[in-house]
Every structure is written in structure tokens, then in C-alpha cells.
Amino acid sequence: MSIIRQNISTRDWTIFSLERAKRPQDFKQKKRKKIDKEYVADCPFCMGNEHLTPKELLRIGEDGWDIRVVPNKFPALEPKDGATLQGGRQMAGPYLCMEGIGQHEVIVETPLHNKSLALMDIEEMENVVFSYKQRYSQLSKNEDYQLIIIFRNHGSKAGTSLEHPHSQLIATPFVPGYVRNRLFEAQRYYDDLGHCVYCEMLKYEIDKDKRIICQNDGLVAFAPYASVVPYNIMIIPKMHQSCFIQADNELLADTADILKTTLKMLYDVLEDPDYNYIIDSAPADKAGEKHYHWHIEILPRLNTRAGFEIGSGMYINTVLPEDCARVLKENKGHS
Ligand SMILES: [Zn+2]
Ligand SMILES: [Zn+2]
């Protein structure tokens, strides 16, 4: 018999269909083509090819660079001087449209073409996380931008088109309904019960210790109770904080540490799986809110979303999060 679980922070449901349960080895990535070159002549992100990208927005590192942030050459949204929040919005009969104002940036995580994020050392990972915060803070000063999403696509199933290690950031001129709904459900929980729903989950997970994967001083990584896909991982600060902009240097260093640990665990158990991760945060103007709690969501791309999932917004998952947490922890002892 299947089990249906609710994500209390979003009220979304997941069906756990365990008859189709799979073992970790069934998910292992079909041998990824090994990238052996540190430099590729036509890669715009490789050291020495800086002229192939638009003008740099941020550089970290001396003697060349460790991190570069540049505008996306094919941006989903683009900045416009003198835009206002209302600017570009117009009705077309009953329909609403607006100009594609925003910002789309690429965070080039290393000068080396073949370096995997999961295998970076801690200083390199800290540079990545610190650059996220710097760009987040900078863009949040722009009143045209209402939401800033930082994300990483790893592998073709996760939608990446360039193999050189990179993350992305998109600032949008409105808060999309999907995010609005998460904020609304967290607010409703807070109104009903007087607590942050994420803090409540965190307290329970640490106490029960059935789905915890790892933790450090600042954050916890656990497999969510209603995980939407196998090896779904949530990384969340232990201290309540609604917006990523509030993270101080100490918490950012802890974020780099736990992100590195969890990505390495996935790399070892599933042999470098394709995945997406997203920093899910309240918008910067909601920093300090009591009901929302920023976190990082890691979604390995081991299955394809099919018709039922698209039609219902529900997910069918074949592995319980308790089993994912156990497998990841057991393997850590062996690697
Ligand atoms: Zn490259
Ligand atoms: Zn909280």
C-alpha cells in the first residue's frame, strides 16, 4: 500500500509508492563522460577566455581569479534604466503582460573546466557561497526587483547547457505565484499556531533524528518528511532567519561546509547525479519576518516528472526519506 504524506510548510502532497522502490545502485548515473581538460578553447568560462563573456560584475581572488560573476549572454530577463515597478505592465484585453525587466547572472565557480563542485575544497566552496550573498545583497537594493533566485543546474537532466561549473541568479520584477503560495502557507501556519513552520520541523527532526543527514554549528541537512524525489535534501539554518540576506559571514561559512558535505555524499552514493539546487528565501523586503525561514533545496534528477505529476502538482516518490538519510550516512563511513 502506498503512503501519502503532506509537506506542512506548503500543503503539497507526495505519494510514496514503495512497491516500485529502488536501491541506490538503481539510480546511479550512467557513466558520465569524464571531463579531463582543465581548459577548453571555446568555453566562455575558462581562464583566459574572459573576453567571451559580457562585462564582469564581480571577481573574487588575486592572481587571476577564483570566482567571476558575469551577466548571462542569453538572459531570460534584462535590466532597464529608469524602470519602475509599474513600468512595462499593460493589459491586452483581459490579459496582462509586462516588459522582461530583471537580471540574469552567471556565477563561474572556478577557472578550471573540469572541477566538480562536489569535490571542491572548503575555501573554494566558501568563495561560491560568499559570491551568492554579495550579488544577492547588491541586487536587492534595486527596487525594480522583487525576488532573487539563486540556483544551480548540474547535468543535462537538470537543464544545464554549459559543462563548466557555474551557478545562476535571476532577479524578477514580481513574486511568482509558486513562491507566493509558499510564503502564504507559512504565514497561515504562523497565524494559526504562532510558530515558524520551518523551526517546528527542524526541532522535530533534530529530536527524532530519523531523517537528519548531517549538521554543523549553523545548519542542518535532512531528508524532508514529504520529499518530492529520492534523495531530496533540505539544508536549513538552525537559527530562525527569513531571508538569505540576513546570513552573516559565520553562517555563510557553515553553509559552504554543509553544502560541500551533502553534495559529496550524493556524489559518492549516486556517482555524480544530475541535480538542481535552489536557495529558497523570503524576498529581501521581507527580511526579519517571523513566519518564513530560508533554506536550500537539493533535488537530484533521478526520475522524470510525468503527466500525473504535472497535472496534479503531486509527486510520486519511490524512496522514503528515512531510507535516503540512512544510506547517505552509512556510506559516509565507507568513503
Ligand atoms: Zn570552461
Ligand atoms: Zn524559522
Short mmCIF file of C-alpha atoms and ligand atoms in Angstrom, two decimals:
data_model
loop_
_atom_site.label_atom_id
_atom_site.label_comp_id
_atom_site.label_asym_id
_atom_site.label_seq_id
_atom_site.Cartn_x
_atom_site.Cartn_y
_atom_site.Cartn_z
CA MET A 1 0.00 0.00 0.00
CA SER A 2 1.27 3.48 -0.83
CA ILE A 3 1.67 6.19 1.80
CA ILE A 4 0.66 9.80 1.24
CA ARG A 5 2.48 12.49 3.22
CA GLN A 6 1.90 16.20 3.45
CA ASN A 7 4.56 18.87 3.40
CA ILE A 8 3.19 21.04 6.23
CA SER A 9 5.07 24.11 5.03
CA THR A 10 3.42 24.14 1.59
CA ARG A 11 0.43 21.77 1.99
CA ASP A 12 1.70 19.85 -1.02
CA TRP A 13 1.33 16.07 -1.03
CA THR A 14 3.70 13.31 -2.01
CA ILE A 15 2.69 9.73 -2.78
CA PHE A 16 5.27 7.19 -1.67
CA SER A 17 4.83 4.22 -3.97
CA LEU A 18 7.19 1.78 -2.35
CA GLU A 19 6.39 -1.30 -4.43
CA ARG A 20 8.49 0.35 -7.06
CA ALA A 21 11.19 1.01 -4.51
CA LYS A 22 14.65 1.24 -5.86
CA ARG A 23 18.03 0.62 -4.31
CA PRO A 24 20.72 3.31 -4.51
CA GLN A 25 22.58 1.45 -7.23
CA ASP A 26 19.47 1.57 -9.48
CA PHE A 27 19.79 5.36 -9.50
CA LYS A 28 23.47 5.54 -10.23
CA GLN A 29 24.27 7.87 -13.03
CA LYS A 30 25.04 6.14 -16.31
CA LYS A 31 28.73 6.77 -16.65
CA ARG A 32 29.07 10.48 -17.16
CA LYS A 33 31.51 11.44 -19.87
CA LYS A 34 34.66 12.21 -17.92
CA ILE A 35 35.84 15.74 -18.50
CA ASP A 36 39.61 15.59 -18.40
CA LYS A 37 40.56 19.02 -19.72
CA GLU A 38 41.16 21.93 -17.38
CA TYR A 39 40.86 24.33 -20.31
CA VAL A 40 38.58 24.30 -23.35
CA ALA A 41 39.38 26.83 -26.07
CA ASP A 42 35.80 27.89 -26.86
CA CYS A 43 34.41 27.76 -23.29
CA PRO A 44 33.47 31.31 -22.22
CA PHE A 45 34.05 30.49 -18.53
CA CYS A 46 37.58 29.10 -18.75
CA MET A 47 40.56 31.13 -17.52
CA GLY A 48 41.99 33.08 -20.45
CA ASN A 49 38.63 33.36 -22.25
CA GLU A 50 37.28 36.26 -20.19
CA HIS A 51 36.72 38.28 -23.40
CA LEU A 52 33.99 35.80 -24.41
CA THR A 53 31.63 36.93 -21.60
CA PRO A 54 29.79 40.22 -21.08
CA LYS A 55 31.40 42.73 -18.68
CA GLU A 56 32.29 41.24 -15.30
CA LEU A 57 30.11 42.17 -12.29
CA LEU A 58 32.23 40.63 -9.51
CA ARG A 59 35.62 38.98 -9.21
CA ILE A 60 36.98 37.11 -6.19
CA GLY A 61 40.62 36.12 -5.89
CA GLU A 62 44.03 37.56 -6.60
CA ASP A 63 46.47 36.40 -9.26
CA GLY A 64 43.87 35.83 -11.92
CA TRP A 65 40.58 34.87 -10.30
CA ASP A 66 38.77 32.23 -8.28
CA ILE A 67 35.18 33.33 -8.98
CA ARG A 68 33.73 35.56 -11.69
CA VAL A 69 30.16 36.78 -11.87
CA VAL A 70 29.03 37.93 -15.31
CA PRO A 71 25.69 38.73 -16.97
CA ASN A 72 24.20 35.75 -18.81
CA LYS A 73 24.90 36.17 -22.51
CA PHE A 74 21.38 34.95 -23.33
CA PRO A 75 19.43 36.45 -20.41
CA ALA A 76 15.87 35.43 -19.52
CA LEU A 77 15.39 38.96 -18.13
CA GLU A 78 17.41 42.14 -18.69
CA PRO A 79 17.91 45.35 -16.72
CA LYS A 80 16.47 48.60 -17.99
CA ASP A 81 17.45 52.06 -16.86
CA GLY A 82 14.74 54.14 -15.24
CA ALA A 83 12.26 51.26 -14.96
CA THR A 84 9.64 51.42 -12.21
CA LEU A 85 7.59 48.71 -10.58
CA GLN A 86 4.61 49.61 -12.70
CA GLY A 87 6.79 50.16 -15.73
CA GLY A 88 6.12 47.96 -18.67
CA ARG A 89 2.93 46.45 -17.23
CA GLN A 90 -0.01 46.63 -19.58
CA MET A 91 -3.32 44.99 -20.28
CA ALA A 92 -4.11 43.43 -23.63
CA GLY A 93 -7.89 42.93 -23.34
CA PRO A 94 -8.22 40.61 -20.32
CA TYR A 95 -4.56 39.65 -20.46
CA LEU A 96 -1.63 41.10 -18.55
CA CYS A 97 1.86 41.46 -19.88
CA MET A 98 5.00 43.37 -18.98
CA GLU A 99 8.48 44.02 -20.21
CA GLY A 100 11.09 41.40 -19.34
CA ILE A 101 12.92 43.58 -16.85
CA GLY A 102 15.23 41.86 -14.41
CA GLN A 103 18.70 40.46 -14.17
CA HIS A 104 20.20 37.11 -15.12
CA GLU A 105 23.75 36.40 -13.95
CA VAL A 106 26.18 33.51 -14.08
CA ILE A 107 28.46 32.71 -11.15
CA VAL A 108 31.51 30.98 -12.61
CA GLU A 109 32.65 28.86 -9.67
CA THR A 110 36.20 28.02 -10.75
CA PRO A 111 38.64 28.86 -13.55
CA LEU A 112 39.06 25.11 -14.17
CA HIS A 113 36.71 23.47 -16.66
CA ASN A 114 36.78 20.02 -15.10
CA LYS A 115 36.48 20.85 -11.41
CA SER A 116 33.30 19.48 -9.82
CA LEU A 117 31.58 21.50 -7.09
CA ALA A 118 31.19 18.33 -5.01
CA LEU A 119 34.97 17.88 -4.98
CA MET A 120 35.99 21.45 -4.24
CA ASP A 121 37.93 22.26 -1.10
CA ILE A 122 36.29 24.32 1.62
CA GLU A 123 37.89 27.66 0.64
CA GLU A 124 36.62 27.26 -2.93
CA MET A 125 33.12 26.42 -1.69
CA GLU A 126 33.17 29.41 0.66
CA ASN A 127 34.02 31.68 -2.27
CA VAL A 128 30.97 30.36 -4.13
CA VAL A 129 28.62 30.96 -1.18
CA PHE A 130 30.12 34.38 -0.39
CA SER A 131 29.65 35.45 -4.01
CA TYR A 132 25.97 34.38 -3.81
CA LYS A 133 25.49 36.68 -0.84
CA GLN A 134 27.34 39.61 -2.41
CA ARG A 135 25.25 39.55 -5.58
CA TYR A 136 22.04 38.93 -3.60
CA SER A 137 22.73 41.99 -1.44
CA GLN A 138 23.68 44.14 -4.40
CA LEU A 139 20.60 43.27 -6.46
CA SER A 140 18.21 43.55 -3.55
CA LYS A 141 18.95 47.29 -3.46
CA ASN A 142 17.23 47.63 -6.82
CA GLU A 143 13.56 48.41 -6.21
CA ASP A 144 12.52 47.00 -9.57
CA TYR A 145 13.44 43.52 -8.44
CA GLN A 146 11.03 41.77 -6.09
CA LEU A 147 12.53 38.30 -5.95
CA ILE A 148 16.05 36.97 -6.38
CA ILE A 149 16.51 33.27 -7.04
CA ILE A 150 19.94 31.63 -6.85
CA PHE A 151 20.11 28.19 -8.35
CA ARG A 152 22.43 25.58 -9.77
CA ASN A 153 21.72 23.11 -12.59
CA HIS A 154 24.10 20.18 -12.69
CA GLY A 155 23.99 17.78 -15.63
CA SER A 156 21.80 17.56 -18.70
CA LYS A 157 18.72 16.22 -16.86
CA ALA A 158 18.91 19.32 -14.65
CA GLY A 159 18.86 21.56 -17.70
CA THR A 160 22.45 22.73 -17.92
CA SER A 161 23.83 23.64 -21.31
CA LEU A 162 27.43 24.52 -20.40
CA GLU A 163 29.56 21.95 -18.58
CA HIS A 164 31.95 24.45 -16.94
CA PRO A 165 30.92 24.61 -13.23
CA HIS A 166 28.57 27.53 -12.64
CA SER A 167 25.51 28.70 -10.72
CA GLN A 168 22.96 31.28 -11.80
CA LEU A 169 20.93 34.09 -10.34
CA ILE A 170 17.73 35.61 -11.70
CA ALA A 171 16.06 38.73 -10.30
CA THR A 172 12.39 39.06 -11.26
CA PRO A 173 10.16 42.15 -11.31
CA PHE A 174 7.33 40.36 -9.43
CA VAL A 175 6.87 37.48 -6.96
CA PRO A 176 5.58 34.45 -8.90
CA GLY A 177 2.54 32.53 -7.64
CA TYR A 178 4.55 29.43 -6.73
CA VAL A 179 6.69 31.43 -4.28
CA ARG A 180 3.71 33.50 -3.12
CA ASN A 181 1.96 30.26 -2.15
CA ARG A 182 4.90 29.09 -0.02
CA LEU A 183 5.00 32.43 1.77
CA PHE A 184 1.24 32.35 2.24
CA GLU A 185 1.16 28.82 3.69
CA ALA A 186 3.99 29.65 6.11
CA GLN A 187 2.13 32.81 7.14
CA ARG A 188 -1.09 30.82 7.65
CA TYR A 189 0.72 28.29 9.87
CA TYR A 190 2.19 31.14 11.87
CA ASP A 191 -1.21 32.81 12.23
CA ASP A 192 -2.82 29.54 13.39
CA LEU A 193 -0.13 28.23 15.72
CA GLY A 194 2.20 31.12 16.48
CA HIS A 195 5.40 29.40 15.33
CA CYS A 196 7.53 29.34 12.22
CA VAL A 197 6.62 26.07 10.46
CA TYR A 198 10.24 25.51 9.44
CA CYS A 199 11.52 25.98 13.02
CA GLU A 200 8.93 23.44 14.16
CA MET A 201 10.03 20.90 11.55
CA LEU A 202 13.66 21.47 12.45
CA LYS A 203 13.04 20.97 16.16
CA TYR A 204 11.18 17.72 15.50
CA GLU A 205 13.75 16.39 13.04
CA ILE A 206 16.69 17.06 15.38
CA ASP A 207 14.79 15.49 18.28
CA LYS A 208 13.73 12.33 16.39
CA ASP A 209 16.91 12.03 14.30
CA LYS A 210 15.36 9.75 11.67
CA ARG A 211 15.91 11.92 8.61
CA ILE A 212 18.96 14.01 9.59
CA ILE A 213 21.84 13.64 7.15
CA CYS A 214 24.45 15.90 8.76
CA GLN A 215 24.78 19.14 10.70
CA ASN A 216 27.29 21.72 11.86
CA ASP A 217 27.05 24.69 14.27
CA GLY A 218 24.88 26.77 11.95
CA LEU A 219 22.77 24.45 9.81
CA VAL A 220 21.12 21.06 9.45
CA ALA A 221 20.72 18.91 6.34
CA PHE A 222 17.81 16.48 6.38
CA ALA A 223 15.61 14.48 4.02
CA PRO A 224 12.16 16.18 4.20
CA TYR A 225 9.24 14.11 5.54
CA ALA A 226 7.29 14.56 2.28
CA SER A 227 10.35 14.51 -0.01
CA VAL A 228 9.26 15.05 -3.61
CA VAL A 229 12.04 12.99 -5.18
CA PRO A 230 14.51 10.34 -3.95
CA TYR A 231 17.44 11.98 -2.13
CA ASN A 232 15.63 15.31 -1.84
CA ILE A 233 17.62 17.27 0.76
CA MET A 234 16.79 20.42 2.70
CA ILE A 235 19.61 22.46 4.24
CA ILE A 236 18.33 24.97 6.77
CA PRO A 237 19.85 27.38 9.33
CA LYS A 238 19.25 26.33 12.94
CA MET A 239 18.56 29.92 13.92
CA HIS A 240 15.36 31.47 12.59
CA GLN A 241 16.08 33.75 9.62
CA SER A 242 13.60 34.55 6.87
CA CYS A 243 15.88 35.90 4.17
CA PHE A 244 19.26 34.82 2.79
CA ILE A 245 20.38 38.46 3.02
CA GLN A 246 20.47 38.11 6.84
CA ALA A 247 23.16 35.38 6.78
CA ASP A 248 26.40 36.68 8.33
CA ASN A 249 29.90 35.50 7.40
CA GLU A 250 29.94 32.81 10.04
CA LEU A 251 26.68 31.31 8.82
CA LEU A 252 27.83 31.58 5.19
CA ALA A 253 30.99 29.63 6.06
CA ASP A 254 28.84 26.97 7.75
CA THR A 255 26.58 26.95 4.68
CA ALA A 256 29.60 26.27 2.45
CA ASP A 257 30.71 23.49 4.79
CA ILE A 258 27.36 21.66 4.89
CA LEU A 259 26.69 22.15 1.17
CA LYS A 260 30.08 20.64 0.38
CA THR A 261 29.43 17.68 2.71
CA THR A 262 25.98 16.88 1.30
CA LEU A 263 27.00 17.26 -2.35
CA LYS A 264 29.96 14.96 -1.73
CA MET A 265 27.64 12.37 -0.12
CA LEU A 266 25.36 12.44 -3.18
CA TYR A 267 28.39 12.27 -5.45
CA ASP A 268 29.66 9.18 -3.68
CA VAL A 269 26.38 7.28 -3.29
CA LEU A 270 24.80 8.10 -6.66
CA GLU A 271 28.00 8.63 -8.67
CA ASP A 272 27.74 12.29 -9.52
CA PRO A 273 23.98 12.54 -10.15
CA ASP A 274 22.33 15.35 -12.09
CA TYR A 275 20.62 17.73 -9.69
CA ASN A 276 19.20 21.19 -9.17
CA TYR A 277 19.56 23.21 -6.03
CA ILE A 278 17.76 26.41 -5.18
CA ILE A 279 18.09 28.93 -2.39
CA ASP A 280 14.50 29.35 -1.27
CA SER A 281 14.19 32.64 0.65
CA ALA A 282 11.63 35.27 1.57
CA PRO A 283 12.10 38.34 -0.68
CA ALA A 284 14.67 40.81 0.69
CA ASP A 285 11.98 43.32 1.72
CA LYS A 286 10.52 40.58 3.97
CA ALA A 287 13.81 40.05 5.83
CA GLY A 288 13.05 39.75 9.54
CA GLU A 289 9.62 38.14 9.07
CA LYS A 290 8.78 35.60 11.76
CA HIS A 291 6.95 33.12 9.55
CA TYR A 292 9.43 32.36 6.77
CA HIS A 293 12.80 30.61 7.05
CA TRP A 294 15.28 30.49 4.19
CA HIS A 295 16.77 27.17 3.13
CA ILE A 296 18.49 25.34 0.30
CA GLU A 297 16.55 22.64 -1.51
CA ILE A 298 18.56 19.98 -3.35
CA LEU A 299 16.61 17.97 -5.94
CA PRO A 300 18.52 15.11 -7.60
CA ARG A 301 17.16 14.44 -11.10
CA LEU A 302 16.89 10.67 -10.99
CA ASN A 303 13.36 10.39 -12.40
CA THR A 304 11.42 12.37 -14.96
CA ARG A 305 8.33 14.31 -13.96
CA ALA A 306 5.42 12.65 -15.74
CA GLY A 307 1.84 13.53 -16.69
CA PHE A 308 0.22 12.82 -13.33
CA GLU A 309 2.77 14.98 -11.55
CA ILE A 310 2.41 17.85 -13.97
CA GLY A 311 -1.38 17.59 -13.85
CA SER A 312 -1.76 17.30 -10.08
CA GLY A 313 1.23 19.12 -8.64
CA MET A 314 1.75 15.98 -6.55
CA TYR A 315 4.82 13.84 -6.76
CA ILE A 316 5.18 10.07 -6.78
CA ASN A 317 8.34 9.16 -4.91
CA THR A 318 9.72 5.61 -4.68
CA VAL A 319 12.09 6.03 -1.71
CA LEU A 320 11.28 7.10 1.85
CA PRO A 321 13.40 9.97 3.18
CA GLU A 322 14.33 7.89 6.24
CA ASP A 323 15.99 5.38 3.88
CA CYS A 324 17.77 8.14 1.93
CA ALA A 325 19.19 9.62 5.14
CA ARG A 326 20.32 6.20 6.34
CA VAL A 327 22.01 5.29 3.04
CA LEU A 328 23.84 8.63 2.83
CA LYS A 329 25.08 8.38 6.42
CA GLU A 330 26.14 4.74 6.13
CA ASN A 331 28.10 5.44 3.01
CA LYS A 332 29.92 8.35 4.61
CA GLY A 333 31.59 5.91 6.96
CA HIS A 334 32.96 3.97 3.98
CA SER A 335 34.17 6.79 1.79
ZN ZN B 1 35.44 26.04 -19.26
ZN ZN B 2 12.03 29.58 11.49
#
